[in-house]
Short mmCIF file of the C-alpha atoms (twelve columns), coordinates in Angstrom:
data_MODEL
# 
_entry.id   MODEL 
# 
loop_
_atom_site.group_PDB 
_atom_site.id 
_atom_site.type_symbol 
_atom_site.label_atom_id 
_atom_site.label_alt_id 
_atom_site.label_comp_id 
_atom_site.label_asym_id 
_atom_site.label_seq_id 
_atom_site.Cartn_x 
_atom_site.Cartn_y 
_atom_site.Cartn_z 
_atom_site.pdbx_PDB_model_num 
ATOM 1  C CA . MET A 1  95.136 45.907 86.960  1 
ATOM 2  C CA . LEU A 2  93.226 43.445 87.565  1 
ATOM 3  C CA . ASN A 3  95.567 41.303 88.916  1 
ATOM 4  C CA . LYS A 4  96.773 43.959 91.301  1 
ATOM 5  C CA . VAL A 5  93.953 44.531 92.805  1 
ATOM 6  C CA . PHE A 6  91.301 42.008 92.390  1 
ATOM 7  C CA . ASP A 7  92.416 40.714 96.048  1 
ATOM 8  C CA . GLN A 8  91.867 43.613 98.070  1 
ATOM 9  C CA . LEU A 9  88.243 44.752 96.024  1 
ATOM 10 C CA . SER A 10 87.022 41.010 96.892  1 
ATOM 11 C CA . THR A 11 87.876 40.525 100.428 1 
ATOM 12 C CA . ASN A 12 86.131 44.388 100.409 1 
ATOM 13 C CA . GLY A 13 83.091 42.341 99.967  1 
ATOM 14 C CA . TYR A 14 83.525 43.931 95.942  1 
ATOM 15 C CA . THR A 15 81.599 41.564 92.909  1 
ATOM 16 C CA . MET A 16 83.750 42.568 90.193  1 
ATOM 17 C CA . THR A 17 84.292 41.799 86.639  1 
ATOM 18 C CA . PRO A 18 87.321 42.318 84.194  1 
ATOM 19 C CA . CYS A 19 86.950 44.594 81.382  1 
ATOM 20 C CA . ARG A 20 88.123 46.003 77.829  1 
ATOM 21 C CA . GLN A 21 88.196 49.385 78.411  1 
ATOM 22 C CA . LYS A 22 84.943 50.286 80.077  1 
ATOM 23 C CA . THR A 23 83.044 47.718 78.471  1 
ATOM 24 C CA . PRO A 24 82.454 43.573 80.710  1 
ATOM 25 C CA . PHE A 25 83.061 40.696 77.915  1 
ATOM 26 C CA . LEU A 26 82.273 38.073 79.871  1 
ATOM 27 C CA . SER A 27 78.613 36.536 78.884  1 
ATOM 28 C CA . ALA A 28 76.357 37.137 81.994  1 
ATOM 29 C CA . TRP A 29 78.690 39.543 83.424  1 
ATOM 30 C CA . PRO A 30 75.876 40.911 86.108  1 
ATOM 31 C CA . ASN A 31 75.627 37.636 87.580  1 
ATOM 32 C CA . LEU A 32 79.212 36.121 87.803  1 
ATOM 33 C CA . GLN A 33 80.766 35.977 91.198  1 
ATOM 34 C CA . ASN A 34 84.826 36.904 91.435  1 
ATOM 35 C CA . ASN A 35 86.386 34.383 90.208  1 
ATOM 36 C CA . VAL A 36 90.205 33.619 91.248  1 
ATOM 37 C CA . ASN A 37 91.401 32.199 87.753  1 
ATOM 38 C CA . TRP A 38 90.679 35.835 85.932  1 
ATOM 39 C CA . LYS A 39 94.303 37.117 87.673  1 
ATOM 40 C CA . ALA A 40 95.588 34.492 85.995  1 
ATOM 41 C CA . GLN A 41 93.760 35.014 82.408  1 
ATOM 42 C CA . TYR A 42 92.694 38.168 82.361  1 
ATOM 43 C CA . PRO A 43 95.844 40.528 84.169  1 
ATOM 44 C CA . GLU A 44 95.578 43.633 82.098  1 
ATOM 45 C CA . CYS A 45 92.307 44.108 81.781  1 
ATOM 46 C CA . ASN A 46 90.755 47.236 84.159  1 
ATOM 47 C CA . VAL A 47 88.299 46.423 86.752  1 
ATOM 48 C CA . GLY A 48 84.013 47.127 85.948  1 
ATOM 49 C CA . ILE A 49 82.701 46.567 89.994  1 
ATOM 50 C CA . VAL A 50 79.494 45.509 89.932  1 
ATOM 51 C CA . LEU A 51 76.351 48.086 91.347  1 
ATOM 52 C CA . SER A 52 73.405 46.674 93.534  1 
ATOM 53 C CA . THR A 53 71.747 49.151 95.360  1 
ATOM 54 C CA . LYS A 54 74.233 49.684 98.319  1 
ATOM 55 C CA . LEU A 55 76.768 50.358 95.631  1 
ATOM 56 C CA . VAL A 56 76.318 53.441 93.459  1 
ATOM 57 C CA . ALA A 57 78.833 55.010 90.775  1 
ATOM 58 C CA . ILE A 58 79.124 58.244 88.669  1 
ATOM 59 C CA . ASP A 59 81.602 58.047 86.202  1 
ATOM 60 C CA . ILE A 60 82.932 61.529 85.019  1 
ATOM 61 C CA . ASP A 61 85.103 62.415 82.609  1 
ATOM 62 C CA . VAL A 62 86.385 66.464 82.532  1 
ATOM 63 C CA . MET A 63 87.941 66.709 79.674  1 
ATOM 64 C CA . ASN A 64 88.545 70.389 80.672  1 
ATOM 65 C CA . GLN A 65 89.796 71.064 84.118  1 
# 
């Protein structure tokens, strides 16, 4: 997943971090900058977008349609 979306997210100015499931695992992940090597190191990891005062997200998992 990360290797498929890294370039576009980075180009659009998003700071991201690799995640296992929904959990960031790199130490100090809130303060890291995007690293192009992550595409090769963590190609199948999920992507976490580091939030800021300009970016807010809500995660809703609908269990019953």
